[in-house]
Coordinates of C-alpha atoms in Angstrom, one line a residue:
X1 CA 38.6 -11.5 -13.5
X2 CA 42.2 -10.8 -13.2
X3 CA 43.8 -8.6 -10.6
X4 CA 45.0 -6.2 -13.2
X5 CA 41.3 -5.9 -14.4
X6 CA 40.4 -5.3 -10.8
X7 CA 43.0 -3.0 -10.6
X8 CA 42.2 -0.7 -13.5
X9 CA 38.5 -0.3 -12.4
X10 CA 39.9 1.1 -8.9
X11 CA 42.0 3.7 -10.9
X12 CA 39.3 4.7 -12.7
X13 CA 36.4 4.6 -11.2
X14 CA 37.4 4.3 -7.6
X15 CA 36.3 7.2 -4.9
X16 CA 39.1 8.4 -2.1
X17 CA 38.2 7.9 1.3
X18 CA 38.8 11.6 1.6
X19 CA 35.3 12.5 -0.2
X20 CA 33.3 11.2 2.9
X21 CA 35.0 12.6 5.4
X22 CA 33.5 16.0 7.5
X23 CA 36.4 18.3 6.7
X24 CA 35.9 17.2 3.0
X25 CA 32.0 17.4 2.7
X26 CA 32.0 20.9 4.7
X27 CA 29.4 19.1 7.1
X28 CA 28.7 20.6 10.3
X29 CA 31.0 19.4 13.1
X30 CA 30.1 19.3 17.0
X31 CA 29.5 15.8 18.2
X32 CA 32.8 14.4 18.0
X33 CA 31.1 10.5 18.4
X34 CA 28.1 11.6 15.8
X35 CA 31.1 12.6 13.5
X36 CA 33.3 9.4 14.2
X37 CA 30.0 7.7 13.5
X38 CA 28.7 8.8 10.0
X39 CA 32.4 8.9 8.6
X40 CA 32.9 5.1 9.5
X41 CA 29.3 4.6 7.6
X42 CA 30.9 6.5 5.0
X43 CA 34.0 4.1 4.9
X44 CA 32.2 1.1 4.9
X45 CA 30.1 2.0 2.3
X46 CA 33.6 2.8 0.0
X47 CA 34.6 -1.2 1.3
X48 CA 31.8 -2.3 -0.2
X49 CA 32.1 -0.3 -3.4
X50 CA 35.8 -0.8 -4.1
X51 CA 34.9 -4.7 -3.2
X52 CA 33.1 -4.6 -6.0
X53 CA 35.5 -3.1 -8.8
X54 CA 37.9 -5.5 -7.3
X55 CA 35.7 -8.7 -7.8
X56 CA 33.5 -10.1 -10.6
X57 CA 31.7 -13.3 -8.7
X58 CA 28.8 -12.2 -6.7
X59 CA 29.9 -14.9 -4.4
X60 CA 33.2 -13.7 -3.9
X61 CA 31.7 -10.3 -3.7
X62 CA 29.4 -11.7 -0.6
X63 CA 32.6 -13.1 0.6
X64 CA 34.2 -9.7 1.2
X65 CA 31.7 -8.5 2.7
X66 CA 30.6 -11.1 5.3
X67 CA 34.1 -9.4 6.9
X68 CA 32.9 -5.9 7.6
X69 CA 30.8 -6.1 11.3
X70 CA 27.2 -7.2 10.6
X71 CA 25.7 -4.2 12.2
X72 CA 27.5 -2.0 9.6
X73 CA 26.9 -4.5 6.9
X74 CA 24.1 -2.5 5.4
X75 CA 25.9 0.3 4.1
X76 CA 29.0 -2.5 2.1
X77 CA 25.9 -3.5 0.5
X78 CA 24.6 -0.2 -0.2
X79 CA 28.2 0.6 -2.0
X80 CA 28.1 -2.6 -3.6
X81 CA 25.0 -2.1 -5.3
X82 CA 26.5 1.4 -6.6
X83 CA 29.3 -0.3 -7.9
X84 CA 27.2 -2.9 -9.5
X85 CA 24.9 -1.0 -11.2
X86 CA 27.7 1.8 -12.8
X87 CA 29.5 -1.5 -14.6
X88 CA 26.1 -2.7 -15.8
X89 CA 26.2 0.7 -17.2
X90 CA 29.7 1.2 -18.3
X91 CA 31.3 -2.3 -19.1
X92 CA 31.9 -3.5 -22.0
X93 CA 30.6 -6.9 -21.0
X94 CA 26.8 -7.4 -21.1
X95 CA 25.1 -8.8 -18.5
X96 CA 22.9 -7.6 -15.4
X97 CA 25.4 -7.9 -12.3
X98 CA 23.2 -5.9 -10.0
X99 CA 20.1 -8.3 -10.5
X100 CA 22.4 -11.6 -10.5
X101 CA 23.6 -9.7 -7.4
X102 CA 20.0 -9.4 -5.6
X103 CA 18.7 -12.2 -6.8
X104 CA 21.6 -14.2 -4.8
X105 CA 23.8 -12.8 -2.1
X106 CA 22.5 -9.5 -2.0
X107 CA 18.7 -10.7 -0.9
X108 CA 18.8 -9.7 2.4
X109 CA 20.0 -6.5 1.9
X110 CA 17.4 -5.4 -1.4
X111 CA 16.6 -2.3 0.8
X112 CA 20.3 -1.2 1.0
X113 CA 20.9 -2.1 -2.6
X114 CA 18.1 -0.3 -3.9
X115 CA 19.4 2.8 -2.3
X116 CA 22.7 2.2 -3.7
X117 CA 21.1 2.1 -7.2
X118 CA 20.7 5.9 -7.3
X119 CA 24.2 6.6 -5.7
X120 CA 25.4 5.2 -10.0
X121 CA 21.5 7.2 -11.1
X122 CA 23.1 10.5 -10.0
X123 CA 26.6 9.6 -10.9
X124 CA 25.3 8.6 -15.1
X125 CA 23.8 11.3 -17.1
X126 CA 22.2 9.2 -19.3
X127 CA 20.6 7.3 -16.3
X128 CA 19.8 10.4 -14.0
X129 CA 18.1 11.5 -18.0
X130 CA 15.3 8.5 -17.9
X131 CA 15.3 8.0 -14.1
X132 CA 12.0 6.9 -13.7
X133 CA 12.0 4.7 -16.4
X134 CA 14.9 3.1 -15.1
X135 CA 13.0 2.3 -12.2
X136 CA 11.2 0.0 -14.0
X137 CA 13.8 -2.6 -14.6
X138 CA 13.8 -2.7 -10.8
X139 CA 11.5 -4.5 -8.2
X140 CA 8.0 -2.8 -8.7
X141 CA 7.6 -1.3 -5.3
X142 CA 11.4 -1.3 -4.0
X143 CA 12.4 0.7 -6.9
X144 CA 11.4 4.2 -5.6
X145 CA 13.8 3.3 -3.2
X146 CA 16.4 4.0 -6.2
X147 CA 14.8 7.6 -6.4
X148 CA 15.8 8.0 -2.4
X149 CA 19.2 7.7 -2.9
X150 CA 19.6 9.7 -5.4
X151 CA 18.1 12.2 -3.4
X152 CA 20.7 11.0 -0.6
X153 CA 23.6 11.6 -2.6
X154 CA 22.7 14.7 -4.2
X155 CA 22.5 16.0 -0.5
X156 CA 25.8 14.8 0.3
X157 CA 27.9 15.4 -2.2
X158 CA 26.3 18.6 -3.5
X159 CA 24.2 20.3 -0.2
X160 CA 24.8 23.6 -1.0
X161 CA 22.7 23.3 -4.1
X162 CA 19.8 20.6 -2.8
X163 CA 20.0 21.9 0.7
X164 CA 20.9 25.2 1.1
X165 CA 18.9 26.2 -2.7
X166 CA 16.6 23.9 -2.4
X167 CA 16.9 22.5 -6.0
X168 CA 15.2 19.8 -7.3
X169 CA 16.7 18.1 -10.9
X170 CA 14.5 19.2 -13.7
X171 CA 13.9 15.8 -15.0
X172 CA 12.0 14.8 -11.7
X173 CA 8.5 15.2 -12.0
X174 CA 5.6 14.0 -9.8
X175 CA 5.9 11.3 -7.5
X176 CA 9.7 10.8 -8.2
X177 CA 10.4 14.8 -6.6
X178 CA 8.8 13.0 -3.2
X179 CA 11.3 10.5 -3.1
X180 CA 13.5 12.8 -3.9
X181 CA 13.3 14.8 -0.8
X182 CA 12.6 11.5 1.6
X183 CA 16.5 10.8 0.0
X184 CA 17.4 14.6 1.0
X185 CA 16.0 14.2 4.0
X186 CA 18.5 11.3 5.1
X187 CA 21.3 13.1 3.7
X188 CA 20.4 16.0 6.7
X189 CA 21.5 13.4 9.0
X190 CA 24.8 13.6 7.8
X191 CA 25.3 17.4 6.5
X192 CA 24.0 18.6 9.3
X193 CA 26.3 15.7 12.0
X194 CA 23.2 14.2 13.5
X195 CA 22.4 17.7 15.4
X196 CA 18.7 17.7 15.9
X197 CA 18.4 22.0 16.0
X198 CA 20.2 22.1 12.5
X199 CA 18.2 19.3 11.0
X200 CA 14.9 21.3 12.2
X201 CA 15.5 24.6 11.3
X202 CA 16.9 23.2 8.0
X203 CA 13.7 21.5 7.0
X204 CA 11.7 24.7 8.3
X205 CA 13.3 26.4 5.7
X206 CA 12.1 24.9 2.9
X207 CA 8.2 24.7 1.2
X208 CA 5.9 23.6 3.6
X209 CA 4.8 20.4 0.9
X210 CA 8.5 19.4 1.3
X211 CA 8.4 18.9 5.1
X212 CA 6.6 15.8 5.5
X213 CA 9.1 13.7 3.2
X214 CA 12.2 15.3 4.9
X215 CA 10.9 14.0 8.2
X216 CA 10.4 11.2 7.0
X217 CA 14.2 10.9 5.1
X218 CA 15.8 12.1 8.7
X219 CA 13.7 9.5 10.9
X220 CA 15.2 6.7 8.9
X221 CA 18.4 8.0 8.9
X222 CA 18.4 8.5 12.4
X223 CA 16.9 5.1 13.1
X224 CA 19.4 2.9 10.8
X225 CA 22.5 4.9 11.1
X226 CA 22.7 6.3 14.6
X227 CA 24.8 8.5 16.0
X228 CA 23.3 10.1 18.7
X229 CA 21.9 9.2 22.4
X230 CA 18.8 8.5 23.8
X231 CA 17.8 12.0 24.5
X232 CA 19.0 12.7 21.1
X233 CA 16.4 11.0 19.6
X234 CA 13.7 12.1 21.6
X235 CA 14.6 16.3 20.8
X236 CA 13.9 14.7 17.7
X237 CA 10.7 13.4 18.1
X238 CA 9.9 17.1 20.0
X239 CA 11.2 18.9 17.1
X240 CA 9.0 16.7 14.2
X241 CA 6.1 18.4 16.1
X242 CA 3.2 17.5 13.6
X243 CA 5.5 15.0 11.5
X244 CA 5.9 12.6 14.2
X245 CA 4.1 10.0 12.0
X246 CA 6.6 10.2 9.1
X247 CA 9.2 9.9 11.3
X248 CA 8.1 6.8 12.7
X249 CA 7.5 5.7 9.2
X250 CA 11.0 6.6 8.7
X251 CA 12.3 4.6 11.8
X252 CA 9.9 1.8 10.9
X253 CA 11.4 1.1 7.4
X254 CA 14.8 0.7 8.9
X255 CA 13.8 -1.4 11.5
X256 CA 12.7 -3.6 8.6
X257 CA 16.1 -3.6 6.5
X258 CA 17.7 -4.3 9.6
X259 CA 15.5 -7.4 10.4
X260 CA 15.6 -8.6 6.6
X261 CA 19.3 -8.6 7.2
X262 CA 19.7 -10.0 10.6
X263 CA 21.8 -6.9 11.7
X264 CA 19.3 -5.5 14.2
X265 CA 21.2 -2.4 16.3
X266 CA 20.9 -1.4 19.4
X267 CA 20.7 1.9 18.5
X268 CA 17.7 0.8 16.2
X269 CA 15.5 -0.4 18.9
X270 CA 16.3 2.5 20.9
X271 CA 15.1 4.7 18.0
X272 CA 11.8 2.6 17.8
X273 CA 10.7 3.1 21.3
X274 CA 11.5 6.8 21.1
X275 CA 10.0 7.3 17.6
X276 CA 7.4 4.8 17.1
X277 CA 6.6 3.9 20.8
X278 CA 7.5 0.3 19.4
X279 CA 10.4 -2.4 19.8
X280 CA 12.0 -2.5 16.3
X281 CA 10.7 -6.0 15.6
X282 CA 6.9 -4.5 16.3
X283 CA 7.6 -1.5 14.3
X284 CA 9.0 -3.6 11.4
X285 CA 5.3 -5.9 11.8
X286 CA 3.8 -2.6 11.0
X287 CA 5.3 -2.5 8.2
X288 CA 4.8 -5.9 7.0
X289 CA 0.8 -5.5 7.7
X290 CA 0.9 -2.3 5.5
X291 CA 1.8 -4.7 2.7
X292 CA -1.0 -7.0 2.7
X293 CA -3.3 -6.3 0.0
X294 CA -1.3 -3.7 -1.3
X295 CA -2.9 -2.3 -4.8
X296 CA -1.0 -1.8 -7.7
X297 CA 0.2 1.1 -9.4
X298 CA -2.7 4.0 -9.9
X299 CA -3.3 7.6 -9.5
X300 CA -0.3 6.7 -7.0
X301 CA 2.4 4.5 -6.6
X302 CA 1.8 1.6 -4.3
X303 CA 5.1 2.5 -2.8
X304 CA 3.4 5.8 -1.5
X305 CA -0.1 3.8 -0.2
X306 CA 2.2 1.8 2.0
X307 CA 4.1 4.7 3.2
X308 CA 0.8 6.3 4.1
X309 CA -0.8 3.6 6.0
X310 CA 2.3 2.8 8.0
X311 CA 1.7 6.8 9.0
X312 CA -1.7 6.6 9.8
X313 CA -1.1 3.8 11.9
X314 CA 1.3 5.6 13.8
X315 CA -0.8 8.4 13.9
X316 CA -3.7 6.6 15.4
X317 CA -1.4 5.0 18.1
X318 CA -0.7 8.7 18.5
X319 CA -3.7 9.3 19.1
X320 CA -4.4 6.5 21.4
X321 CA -1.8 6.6 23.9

């Protein structure tokens, strides 16, 4: 691909660094490291987007991202995917870059990638029209990870609708409006700037049957991303009160991405301990043991059976301790 090529697709499809910064976003400001934090996530996930319309090999895609630091990988991957997916959708070349993408370099990171899928869902009307039969061009059970981040961005860029409204896009039904809200739920993270009082009376606001999945969202967030202290996390745990399992669940799932991808975080395992009572590497067996004999597809996802037996297990530790 020439440079000029590369070029054009930055003019026109490329996102200022300025739409992920606090004062831009109207997120709530306090914790001046939380802040510095989530806006450097933000950054590297725009390094791994504009990579993207830049390049045109997956290899030499991979290439510019092996330079961002491997505990921040995750999110260049999660941009990259974004990218990926809107010139699958808008190029005038056929092909399927995302899957070329995930099949090769990207394999490590297919949980980052898949969330990255919805960032380009929410950002195509046509795609955000047939969302959930998008999904099934994707891996069967990663897919509803797509759903997520839709949720995520519609939180982030648009909170004052999905947050502060509580709006739900009319073409969701079922199953895909859970995922939804475990997306929305991560994006709380970052509205509210990691401050646990904000994120908890945020999520008490909305309908009871939405909780569950919002604690679940914030748990992962708070687990992958970071942000916050030690006793951060634990006012967390206090404030889940009866979600505690999906917030493990949360924490749990990144613990996995991050072992997939061989970026495991110190602030990751501290999450673990304080939210699953687990080392990361334990909670991310958990989930690995919630996949054997996984059904298919039925009255509910599979996605959603493993989800619920990674709870239960952390609710019977619970239980136990």
């Amino acid at each position: 691909m020439t440079r000029t090529l590369g070029l054009l697709r930055k003019v026109a499809f490329g996102i200022s660094r300025e739409e992920v910064t606090f004062a831009r976003r109207g997120f709530c400001a306090g914790n001046v490291n939380a802040q510095k934090r989530l806006e450097q996530i933000g950054d590297v996930f725009l390094q791994g987007y504009h990579a993207v319309l830049e390049e045109d090999a997956p290899e030499a895609i991979a290439l510019r991202l092996s330079d961002v630091d491997a505990e921040l990988r995750g999110f260049a991957f999660e941009g990259a995917a974004m990218g990926l997916t809107l010139l699958d959708h808008l190029s005038l070349r056929q092909g399927n870059r995302l899957q070329t993408f995930l099949n090769g370099p990207g394999a490590a990171h297919i949980y980052m990638a898949h969330l990255g899928v919805g960032w380009a869902m929410a950002r195509l009307p046509w795609l955000r029209r047939r969302a959930e039969r998008y999904l099934t061009r994707l891996d069967p059970l990663l897919c509803w990870l797509a759903m997520d981040g839709y949720g995520f961005h519609e939180g982030y860029f648009n909170w004052r609708r999905e947050i502060e409204r509580h709006a739900i896009p009319d073409q969701l039904k079922g199953y895909a409006r859970r995922v939804f809200d475990q997306g929305l739920g991560r994006s709380l993270w970052f509205v509210k700037g990691a401050d646990v009082l904000r994120i908890s009376s945020t999520i008490a606001s909305f309908q009871p049957e939405r909780h569950a999945d919002l604690w679940s969202g914030a748990g992962l967030a708070c687990a992958y991303a970071g942000g916050v202290d030690q006793a951060g996390v634990e006012a967390m745990r206090m404030a889940a009160q009866l979600y505690t399992p999906q917030l493990a669940q949360g924490a749990a799932f990144a613990a996995k991405a991050r072992q997939r991808a061989n970026n495991l975080a110190a602030h990751t395992e501290m999450a673990c301990k304080v939210l699953c009572g687990l080392s990361s590497e334990a909670a991310a067996l958990i989930t690995d043991v919630a996949l054997q004999s996984l059904p298919g597809d039925g009255e509910e996802p599979a996605y959603e059976v493993w989800r619920r037996r990674i709870q239960a297990q952390f609710a019977m530790e619970a239980v136990t301790a």
